[in-house]
XYZ file of C-alpha atoms in Angstrom:
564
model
C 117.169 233.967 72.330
C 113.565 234.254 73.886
C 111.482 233.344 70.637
C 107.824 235.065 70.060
C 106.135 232.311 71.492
C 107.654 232.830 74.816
C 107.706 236.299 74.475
C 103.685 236.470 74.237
C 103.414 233.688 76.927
C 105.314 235.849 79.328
C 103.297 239.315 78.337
C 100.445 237.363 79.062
C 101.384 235.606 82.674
C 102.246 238.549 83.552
C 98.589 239.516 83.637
C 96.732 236.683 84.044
C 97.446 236.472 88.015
C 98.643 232.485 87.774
C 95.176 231.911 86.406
C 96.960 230.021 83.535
C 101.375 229.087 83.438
C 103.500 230.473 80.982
C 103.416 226.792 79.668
C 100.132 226.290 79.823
C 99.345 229.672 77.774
C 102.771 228.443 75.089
C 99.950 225.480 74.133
C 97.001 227.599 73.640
C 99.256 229.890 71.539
C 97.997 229.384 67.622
C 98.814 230.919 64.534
C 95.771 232.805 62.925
C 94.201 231.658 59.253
C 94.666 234.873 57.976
C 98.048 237.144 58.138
C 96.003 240.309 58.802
C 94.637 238.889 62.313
C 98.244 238.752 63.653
C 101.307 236.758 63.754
C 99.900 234.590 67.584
C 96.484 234.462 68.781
C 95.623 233.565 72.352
C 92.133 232.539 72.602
C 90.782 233.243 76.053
C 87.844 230.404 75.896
C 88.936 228.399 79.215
C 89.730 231.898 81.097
C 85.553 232.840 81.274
C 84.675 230.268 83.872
C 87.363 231.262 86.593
C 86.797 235.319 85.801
C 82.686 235.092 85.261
C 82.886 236.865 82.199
C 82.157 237.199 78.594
C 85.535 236.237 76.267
C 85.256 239.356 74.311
C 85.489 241.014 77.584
C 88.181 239.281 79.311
C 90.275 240.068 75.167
C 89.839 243.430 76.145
C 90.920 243.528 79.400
C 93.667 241.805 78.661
C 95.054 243.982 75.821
C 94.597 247.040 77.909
C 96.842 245.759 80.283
C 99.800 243.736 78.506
C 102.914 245.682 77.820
C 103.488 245.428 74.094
C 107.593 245.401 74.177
C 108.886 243.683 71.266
C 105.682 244.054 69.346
C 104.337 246.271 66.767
C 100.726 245.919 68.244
C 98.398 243.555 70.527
C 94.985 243.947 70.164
C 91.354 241.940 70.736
C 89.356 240.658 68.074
C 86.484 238.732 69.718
C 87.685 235.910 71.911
C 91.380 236.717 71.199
C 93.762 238.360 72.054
C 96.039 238.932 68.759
C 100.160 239.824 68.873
C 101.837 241.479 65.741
C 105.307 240.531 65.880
C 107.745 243.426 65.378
C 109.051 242.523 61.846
C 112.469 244.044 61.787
C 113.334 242.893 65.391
C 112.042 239.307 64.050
C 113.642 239.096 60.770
C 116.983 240.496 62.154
C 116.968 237.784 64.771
C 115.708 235.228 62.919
C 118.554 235.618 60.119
C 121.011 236.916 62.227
C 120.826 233.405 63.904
C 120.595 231.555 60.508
C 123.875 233.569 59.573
C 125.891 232.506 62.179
C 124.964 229.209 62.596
C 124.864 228.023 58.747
C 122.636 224.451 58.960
C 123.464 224.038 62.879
C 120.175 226.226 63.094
C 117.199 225.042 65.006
C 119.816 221.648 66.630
C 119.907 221.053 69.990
C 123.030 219.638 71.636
C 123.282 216.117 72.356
C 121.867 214.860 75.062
C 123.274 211.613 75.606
C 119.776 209.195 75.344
C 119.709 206.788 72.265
C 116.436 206.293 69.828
C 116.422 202.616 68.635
C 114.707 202.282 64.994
C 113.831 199.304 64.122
C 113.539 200.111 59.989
C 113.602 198.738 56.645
C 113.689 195.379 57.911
C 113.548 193.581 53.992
C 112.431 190.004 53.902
C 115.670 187.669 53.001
C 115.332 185.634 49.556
C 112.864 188.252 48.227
C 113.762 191.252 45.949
C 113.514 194.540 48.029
C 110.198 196.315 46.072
C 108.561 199.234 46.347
C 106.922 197.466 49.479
C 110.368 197.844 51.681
C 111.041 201.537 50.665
C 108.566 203.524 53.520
C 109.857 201.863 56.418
C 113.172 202.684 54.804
C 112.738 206.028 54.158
C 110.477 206.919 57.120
C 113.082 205.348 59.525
C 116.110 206.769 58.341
C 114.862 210.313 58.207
C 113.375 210.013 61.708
C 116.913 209.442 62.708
C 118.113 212.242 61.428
C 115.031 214.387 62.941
C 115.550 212.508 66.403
C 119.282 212.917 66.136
C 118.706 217.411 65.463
C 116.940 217.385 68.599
C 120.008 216.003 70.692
C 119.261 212.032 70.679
C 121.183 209.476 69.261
C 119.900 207.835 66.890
C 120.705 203.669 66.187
C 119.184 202.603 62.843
C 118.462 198.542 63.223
C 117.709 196.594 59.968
C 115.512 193.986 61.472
C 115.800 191.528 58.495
C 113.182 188.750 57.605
C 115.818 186.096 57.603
C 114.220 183.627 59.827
C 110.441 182.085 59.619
C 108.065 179.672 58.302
C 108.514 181.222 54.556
C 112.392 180.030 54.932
C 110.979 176.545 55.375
C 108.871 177.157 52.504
C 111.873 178.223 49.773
C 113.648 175.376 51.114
C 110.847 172.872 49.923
C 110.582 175.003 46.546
C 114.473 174.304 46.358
C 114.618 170.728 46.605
C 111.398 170.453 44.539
C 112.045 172.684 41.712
C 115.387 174.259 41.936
C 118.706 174.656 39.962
C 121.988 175.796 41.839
C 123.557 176.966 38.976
C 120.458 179.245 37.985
C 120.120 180.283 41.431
C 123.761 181.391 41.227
C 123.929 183.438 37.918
C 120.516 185.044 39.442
C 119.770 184.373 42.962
C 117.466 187.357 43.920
C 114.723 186.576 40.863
C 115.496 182.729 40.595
C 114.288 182.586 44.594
C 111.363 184.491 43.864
C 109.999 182.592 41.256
C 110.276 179.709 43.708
C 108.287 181.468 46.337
C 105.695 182.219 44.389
C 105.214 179.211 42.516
C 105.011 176.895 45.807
C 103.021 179.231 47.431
C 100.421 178.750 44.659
C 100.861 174.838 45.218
C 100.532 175.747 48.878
C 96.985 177.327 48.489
C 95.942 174.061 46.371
C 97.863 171.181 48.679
C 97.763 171.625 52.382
C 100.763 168.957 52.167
C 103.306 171.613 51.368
C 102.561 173.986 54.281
C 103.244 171.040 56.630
C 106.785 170.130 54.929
C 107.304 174.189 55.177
C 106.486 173.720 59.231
C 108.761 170.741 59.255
C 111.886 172.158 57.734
C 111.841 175.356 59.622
C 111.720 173.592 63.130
C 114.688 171.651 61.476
C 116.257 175.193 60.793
C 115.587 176.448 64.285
C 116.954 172.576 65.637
C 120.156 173.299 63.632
C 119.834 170.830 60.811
C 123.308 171.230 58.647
C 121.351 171.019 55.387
C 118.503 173.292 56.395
C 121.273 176.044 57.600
C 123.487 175.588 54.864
C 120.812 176.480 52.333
C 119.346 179.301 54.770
C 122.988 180.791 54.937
C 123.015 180.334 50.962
C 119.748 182.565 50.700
C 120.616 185.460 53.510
C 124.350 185.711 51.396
C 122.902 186.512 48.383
C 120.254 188.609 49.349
C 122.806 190.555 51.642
C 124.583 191.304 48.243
C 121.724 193.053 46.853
C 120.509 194.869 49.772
C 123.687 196.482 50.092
C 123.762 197.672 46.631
C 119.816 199.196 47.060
C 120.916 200.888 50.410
C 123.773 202.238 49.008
C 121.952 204.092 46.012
C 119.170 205.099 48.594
C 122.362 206.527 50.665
C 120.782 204.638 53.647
C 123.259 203.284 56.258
C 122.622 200.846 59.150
C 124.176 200.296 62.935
C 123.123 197.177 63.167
C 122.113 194.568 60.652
C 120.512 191.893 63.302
C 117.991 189.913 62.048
C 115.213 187.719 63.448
C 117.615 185.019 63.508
C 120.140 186.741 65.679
C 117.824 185.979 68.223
C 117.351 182.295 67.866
C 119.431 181.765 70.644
C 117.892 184.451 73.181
C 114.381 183.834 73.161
C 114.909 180.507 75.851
C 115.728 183.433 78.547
C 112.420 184.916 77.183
C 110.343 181.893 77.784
C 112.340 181.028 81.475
C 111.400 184.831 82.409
C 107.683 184.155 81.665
C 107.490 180.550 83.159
C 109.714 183.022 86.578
C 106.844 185.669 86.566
C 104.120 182.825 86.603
C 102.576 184.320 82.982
C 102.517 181.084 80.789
C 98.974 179.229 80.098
C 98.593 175.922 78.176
C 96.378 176.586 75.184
C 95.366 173.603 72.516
C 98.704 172.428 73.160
C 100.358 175.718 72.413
C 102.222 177.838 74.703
C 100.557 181.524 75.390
C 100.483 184.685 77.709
C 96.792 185.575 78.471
C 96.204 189.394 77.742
C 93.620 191.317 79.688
C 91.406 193.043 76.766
C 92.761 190.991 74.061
C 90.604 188.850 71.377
C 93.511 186.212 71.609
C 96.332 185.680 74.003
C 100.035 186.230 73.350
C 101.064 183.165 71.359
C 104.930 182.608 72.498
C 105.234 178.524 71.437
C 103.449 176.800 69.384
C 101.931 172.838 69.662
C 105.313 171.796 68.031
C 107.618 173.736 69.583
C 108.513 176.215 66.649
C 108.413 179.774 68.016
C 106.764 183.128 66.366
C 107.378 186.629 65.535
C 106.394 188.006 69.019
C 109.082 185.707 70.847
C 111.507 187.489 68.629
C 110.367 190.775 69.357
C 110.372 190.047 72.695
C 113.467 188.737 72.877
C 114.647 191.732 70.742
C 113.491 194.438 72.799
C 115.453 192.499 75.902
C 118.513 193.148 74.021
C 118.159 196.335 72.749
C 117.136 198.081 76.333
C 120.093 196.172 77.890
C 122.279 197.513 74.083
C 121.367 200.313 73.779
C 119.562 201.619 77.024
C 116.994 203.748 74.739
C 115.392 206.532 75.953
C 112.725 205.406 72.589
C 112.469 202.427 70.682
C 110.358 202.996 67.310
C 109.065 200.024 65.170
C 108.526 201.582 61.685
C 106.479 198.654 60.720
C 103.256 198.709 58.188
C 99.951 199.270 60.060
C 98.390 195.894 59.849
C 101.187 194.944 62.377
C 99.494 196.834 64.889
C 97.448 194.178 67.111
C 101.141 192.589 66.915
C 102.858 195.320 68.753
C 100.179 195.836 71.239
C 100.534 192.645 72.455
C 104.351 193.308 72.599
C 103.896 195.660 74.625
C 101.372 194.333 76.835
C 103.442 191.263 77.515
C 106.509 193.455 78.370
C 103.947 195.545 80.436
C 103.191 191.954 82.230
C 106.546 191.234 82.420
C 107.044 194.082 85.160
C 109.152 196.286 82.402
C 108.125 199.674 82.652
C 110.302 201.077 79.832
C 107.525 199.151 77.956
C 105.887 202.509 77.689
C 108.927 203.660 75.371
C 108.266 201.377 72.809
C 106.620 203.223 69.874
C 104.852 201.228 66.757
C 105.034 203.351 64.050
C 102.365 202.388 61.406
C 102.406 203.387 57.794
C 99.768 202.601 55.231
C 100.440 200.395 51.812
C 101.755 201.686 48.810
C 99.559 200.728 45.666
C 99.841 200.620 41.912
C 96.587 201.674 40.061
C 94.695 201.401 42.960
C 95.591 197.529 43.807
C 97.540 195.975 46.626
C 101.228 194.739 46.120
C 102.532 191.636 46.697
C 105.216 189.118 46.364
C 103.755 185.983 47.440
C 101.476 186.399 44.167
C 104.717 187.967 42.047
C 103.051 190.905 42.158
C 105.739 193.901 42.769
C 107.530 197.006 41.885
C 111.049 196.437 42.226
C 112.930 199.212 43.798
C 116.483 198.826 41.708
C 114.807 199.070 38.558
C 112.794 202.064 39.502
C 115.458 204.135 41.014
C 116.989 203.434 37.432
C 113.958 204.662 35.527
C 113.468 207.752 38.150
C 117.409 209.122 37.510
C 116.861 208.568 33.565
C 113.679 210.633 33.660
C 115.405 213.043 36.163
C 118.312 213.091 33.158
C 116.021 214.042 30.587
C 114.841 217.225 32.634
C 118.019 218.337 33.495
C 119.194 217.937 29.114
C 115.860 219.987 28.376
C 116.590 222.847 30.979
C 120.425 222.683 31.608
C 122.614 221.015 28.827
C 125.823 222.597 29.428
C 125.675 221.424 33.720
C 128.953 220.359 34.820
C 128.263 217.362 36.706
C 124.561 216.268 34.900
C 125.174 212.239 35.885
C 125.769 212.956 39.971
C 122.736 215.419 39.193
C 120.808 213.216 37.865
C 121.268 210.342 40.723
C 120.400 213.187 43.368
C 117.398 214.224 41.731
C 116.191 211.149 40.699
C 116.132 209.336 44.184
C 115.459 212.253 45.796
C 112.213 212.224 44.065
C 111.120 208.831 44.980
C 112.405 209.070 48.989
C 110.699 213.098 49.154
C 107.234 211.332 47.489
C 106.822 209.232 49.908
C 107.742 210.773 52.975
C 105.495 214.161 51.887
C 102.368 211.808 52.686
C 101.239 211.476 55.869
C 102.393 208.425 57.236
C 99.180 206.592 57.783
C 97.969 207.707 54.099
C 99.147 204.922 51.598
C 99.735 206.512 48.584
C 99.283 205.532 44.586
C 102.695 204.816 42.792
C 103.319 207.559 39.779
C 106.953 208.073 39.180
C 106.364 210.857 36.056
C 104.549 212.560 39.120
C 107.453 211.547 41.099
C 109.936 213.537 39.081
C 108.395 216.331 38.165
C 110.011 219.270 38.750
C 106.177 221.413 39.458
C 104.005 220.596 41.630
C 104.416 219.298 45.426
C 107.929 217.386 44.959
C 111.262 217.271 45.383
C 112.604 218.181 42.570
C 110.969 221.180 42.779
C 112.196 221.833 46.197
C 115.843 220.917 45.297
C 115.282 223.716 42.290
C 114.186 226.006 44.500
C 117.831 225.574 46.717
C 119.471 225.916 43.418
C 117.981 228.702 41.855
C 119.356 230.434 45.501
C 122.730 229.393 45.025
C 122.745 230.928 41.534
C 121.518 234.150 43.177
C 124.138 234.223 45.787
C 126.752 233.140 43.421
C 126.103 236.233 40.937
C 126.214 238.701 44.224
C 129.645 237.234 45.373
C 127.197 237.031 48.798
C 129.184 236.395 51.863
C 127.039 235.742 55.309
C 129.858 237.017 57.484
C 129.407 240.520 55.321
C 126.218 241.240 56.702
C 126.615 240.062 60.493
C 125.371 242.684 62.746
C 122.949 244.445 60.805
C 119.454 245.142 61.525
C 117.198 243.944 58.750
C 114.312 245.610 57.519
C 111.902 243.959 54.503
C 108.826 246.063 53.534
C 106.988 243.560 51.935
C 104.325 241.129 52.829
C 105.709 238.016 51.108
C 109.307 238.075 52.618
C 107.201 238.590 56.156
C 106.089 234.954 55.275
C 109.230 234.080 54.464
C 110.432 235.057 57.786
C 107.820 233.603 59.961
C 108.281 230.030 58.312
C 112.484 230.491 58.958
C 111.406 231.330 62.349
C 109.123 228.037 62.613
C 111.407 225.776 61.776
C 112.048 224.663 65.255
C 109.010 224.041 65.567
C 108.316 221.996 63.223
C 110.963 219.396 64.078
C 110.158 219.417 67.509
C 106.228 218.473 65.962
C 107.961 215.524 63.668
C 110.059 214.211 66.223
C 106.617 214.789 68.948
C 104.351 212.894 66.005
C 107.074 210.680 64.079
C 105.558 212.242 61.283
C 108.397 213.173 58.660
C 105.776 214.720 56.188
C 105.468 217.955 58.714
C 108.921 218.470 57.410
C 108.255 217.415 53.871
C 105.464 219.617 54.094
C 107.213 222.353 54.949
C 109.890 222.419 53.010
C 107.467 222.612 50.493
C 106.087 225.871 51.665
C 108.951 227.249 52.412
C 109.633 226.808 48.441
C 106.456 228.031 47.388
C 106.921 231.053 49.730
C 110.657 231.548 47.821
C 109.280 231.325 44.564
C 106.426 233.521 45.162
C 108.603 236.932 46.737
C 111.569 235.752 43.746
C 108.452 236.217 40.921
C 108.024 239.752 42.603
C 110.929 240.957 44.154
C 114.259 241.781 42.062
C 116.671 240.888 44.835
C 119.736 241.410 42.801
C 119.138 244.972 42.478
C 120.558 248.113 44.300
C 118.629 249.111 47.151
C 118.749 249.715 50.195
C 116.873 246.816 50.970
C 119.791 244.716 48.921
C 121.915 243.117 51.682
C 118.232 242.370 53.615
C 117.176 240.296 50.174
C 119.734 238.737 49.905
C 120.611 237.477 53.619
C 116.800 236.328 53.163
C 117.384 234.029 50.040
C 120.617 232.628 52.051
C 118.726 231.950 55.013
C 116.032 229.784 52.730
C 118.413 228.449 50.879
C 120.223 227.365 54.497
C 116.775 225.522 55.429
C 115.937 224.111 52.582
C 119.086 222.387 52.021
C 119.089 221.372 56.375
C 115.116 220.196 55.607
C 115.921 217.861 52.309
C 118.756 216.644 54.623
C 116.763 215.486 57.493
C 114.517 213.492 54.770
C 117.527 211.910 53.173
C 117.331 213.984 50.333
C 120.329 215.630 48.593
C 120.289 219.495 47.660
C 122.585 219.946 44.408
C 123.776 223.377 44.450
C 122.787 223.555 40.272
C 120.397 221.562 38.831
């Protein structure tokens, strides 16, 4: 089906002489500010040098000569050149193709190239806070975004089991520990030793060198250093599993930083082949053109860092996985560290270097201050997920007592809220932690988006509606709020494509959040229920939003309950 975009790109080439492609003209395409200038605007700005005339001129030459087929009316308004879409012929095939093809809508078929997402990625030995919960979330709902569009997505839990800090708990453990504490409690008993010989750390520089000395024993293979490491990455595993499994976030690959322990010699033996490693102050580095400070791959004692990981990382996953894209949802401040990732792999004569995406995401605060566990300060994720489906529990008593299934509700709602939160803010936007805000169910959340889905399913439900019913009809709506209805529907395309384009899940966030609004707006006015002629249009309408919604929530992770 040629959508309205193309269909205005091709009235247009058609006149334009090959001063402009029908791609070319697709990108200049916008949407106007106001409804009542049109449904596209071409702006005719970059045509006035090549035809020597005024815009406003060239807008009405233009119009005079398109053929209007398939649209109500073109016409010039300054420097554009303005398209009215044909509203029956757009809503009929805009829910004629929702109809048929149920949530399918707007998914492209696979195309057999992998996306590697390197996500979550929760430090080992430390509880998984607030902190861990937007590369989570932002990770696993680019997957499913990536994976609409026809890739294949491989989620990669990157976990923080290997490191100085590992080095660090094991000196807290043999200075301070108690097995059998550590046992009944691991996850908060470790904790409490990481904090408190980090503080020791910042007053005796002592400790930091018997933290260096024990991890090079971990990476040497010391039985007592491994045995304890093993002992930490067990436990935490435990509890990790349990927080993914209430954030209904699953995993292809749970390789860690020390997975590659063994892999990053080939690393070093390609650099030393390729002529790329400099002697620096004893350590070991890759001199970057345009850098403040080179690559550090080795340091004076041997012990090895993050970026001979990575890089040892990325070897395996292109030779893995063979990605087409590999994303690093990784906090901002990390972003001199992937730059130089990819400007060694760039060095290292590896051109798929260019596929490597870092996708940055700003902090998450608490009253306006910074969180974090080395100083035990933290907002632990289990806990809130708790307090977020008790709260969601409460609503759902007020406004619904006699609901079937309240608990399962409940648990949908309540994380729901906390994964739709997050991923409605622009990536690079921290954002301030209020769960009441969270979990409201006005206002710009997800609650309020999943109520929106339901309060359609209760509509369909007391018209016995059936989408096969209607299939075939032409659908006619004569008022201006299901138009916007319609035009987002049609959008929705669209706006994946610009998430997947941007890795920016809060387009679809976003959205879905105007596509609510827009529901709730033509519901408040329009008595769909009722006999008219109109009836079967309404009502295909409210299915077709209620078909999006749901397919929108789902690409953020978010469940859709069909009552709330």
């Amino acid at each position: 089906m040629t959508n309205d975009k193309q269909l205005a790109a091709q009235a247009l080439a058609a006149v334009l002489d090959n001063a402009l492609s029908e791609a070319e003209i697709t990108n200049l395409l916008e949407t106007p500010k106001k409804s009542e200038m049109g449904d596209l605007a071409f702006p005719v700005f970059s045509l006035a040098k090549t035809l020597r005339k005024a815009p406003n001129m060239i807008a009405l030459d233009l119009v005079e000569k398109i053929t209007t087929a398939g649209f109500e009316k073109v016409v010039a308004t300054g420097p554009y050149v303005n398209f009215f879409l044909d509203k029956s012929a757009t809503a009929t095939a805009v829910l004629s193709g929702i109809l048929t093809q149920g949530t399918a809508y707007a998914t492209l078929a696979k195309n057999g190239e992998n996306v590697a997402i390197d996500m979550s990625s929760p430090n080992i030995a430390k509880p998984f806070s607030i902190g861990h919960l937007r590369s989570t979330v932002i990770g696993d709902a680019l997957a499913e975004i990536y994976s609409k569009i026809g890739y294949t997505p491989v989620r990669i839990n990157h976990l923080g089991d290997w490191g100085k800090q590992f080095g660090m708990l094991i000196v807290a453990y043999k200075k301070y520990g108690n097995e059998a504490a550590i046992r009944k409690n691991p996850i908060s008993e470790l904790l409490k030793l990481y904090v408190q010989i980090n503080a020791e750390a910042a007053e005796d520089p002592t400790v930091d060198e018997a933290a260096r000395e024990w991890f090079l024993k971990l990476e040497n293979g010391d039985a007592e250093a491994l045995a304890l490491w093993q002992w930490f990455r067990d436990e935490s595993l435990v509890e990790f599993d349990r927080i993914y499994k209430e954030l209904g976030v699953t995993f292809d690959s749970m390789n860690g930083e020390a997975f590659y322990n063994d892999k990053m010699d080939e690393v070093i033996d390609i650099l030393s082949e390729k002529q790329l490693l400099t002697t620096s102050n004893g350590a070991t580095v890759v001199e970057l053109e345009g850098f403040e400070n080179p690559a550090l791959i080795k340091k004076s004692d041997g012990a090895t860092l993050y970026i001979t990981r990575d890089l040892a990382a990325a070897l395996y996953r292109k030779r893995t996985y063979n990605f087409a894209k590999s994303l690093y949802v990784v906090g901002q401040e990390q972003s001199g560290h992937f730059k130089q990732l990819k400007a060694v792999l760039n060095k290292m004569a590896y051109d798929w270097s260019d596929d490597i995406h870092h996708v940055p995401f700003g902090l998450v605060t608490k009253d306006g201050k910074k969180l974090s566990t080395r100083k035990g300060n933290v907002i632990l994720l289990e806990p809130t997920i708790q307090e977020a489906v008790k709260r969601a529990a409460a609503q759902i008593e007020a406004k619904n007592p006699d609901l079937a299934n309240k608990a399962a509700v409940a648990h949908a709602v309540g994380v729901g809220a906390i994964k739709f939160y997050d991923l409605k803010n622009e990536r690079l936007n921290g954002y301030d932690f209020n769960l009441e805000e969270m979990v409201s169910f006005e206002g710009e959340t997800g609650p309020y988006v999943q109520y929106a889905h339901a309060r359609i399913q209760s509509i369909l439900n007391k018209a016995a509606f059936k989408p096969e019913s209607v299939l075939g009809q032409i659908f006619s709506l004569s008022d201006d709020e299901s138009w916007e209805i319609i035009k987002l529907l049609q959008a929705f395309s669209d706006v994946i494509a610009r998430a997947a384009r941007t890795f920016e899940p809060s387009v679809v966030a976003k959205y879905a959040i105007n596509l609510a609004q827009a529901f709730n707006k033509y519901y408040a006015h329009t008595r769909i229920l009722e006999e008219s002629d109109e009836r079967d249009a309404r009502l295909s309408l409210a299915y077709a939003t209620g078909v999006v919604l749901k397919e929108s929530l789902r690409l953020l992770g978010v469940e859709a309950p069909t009552e709330m």
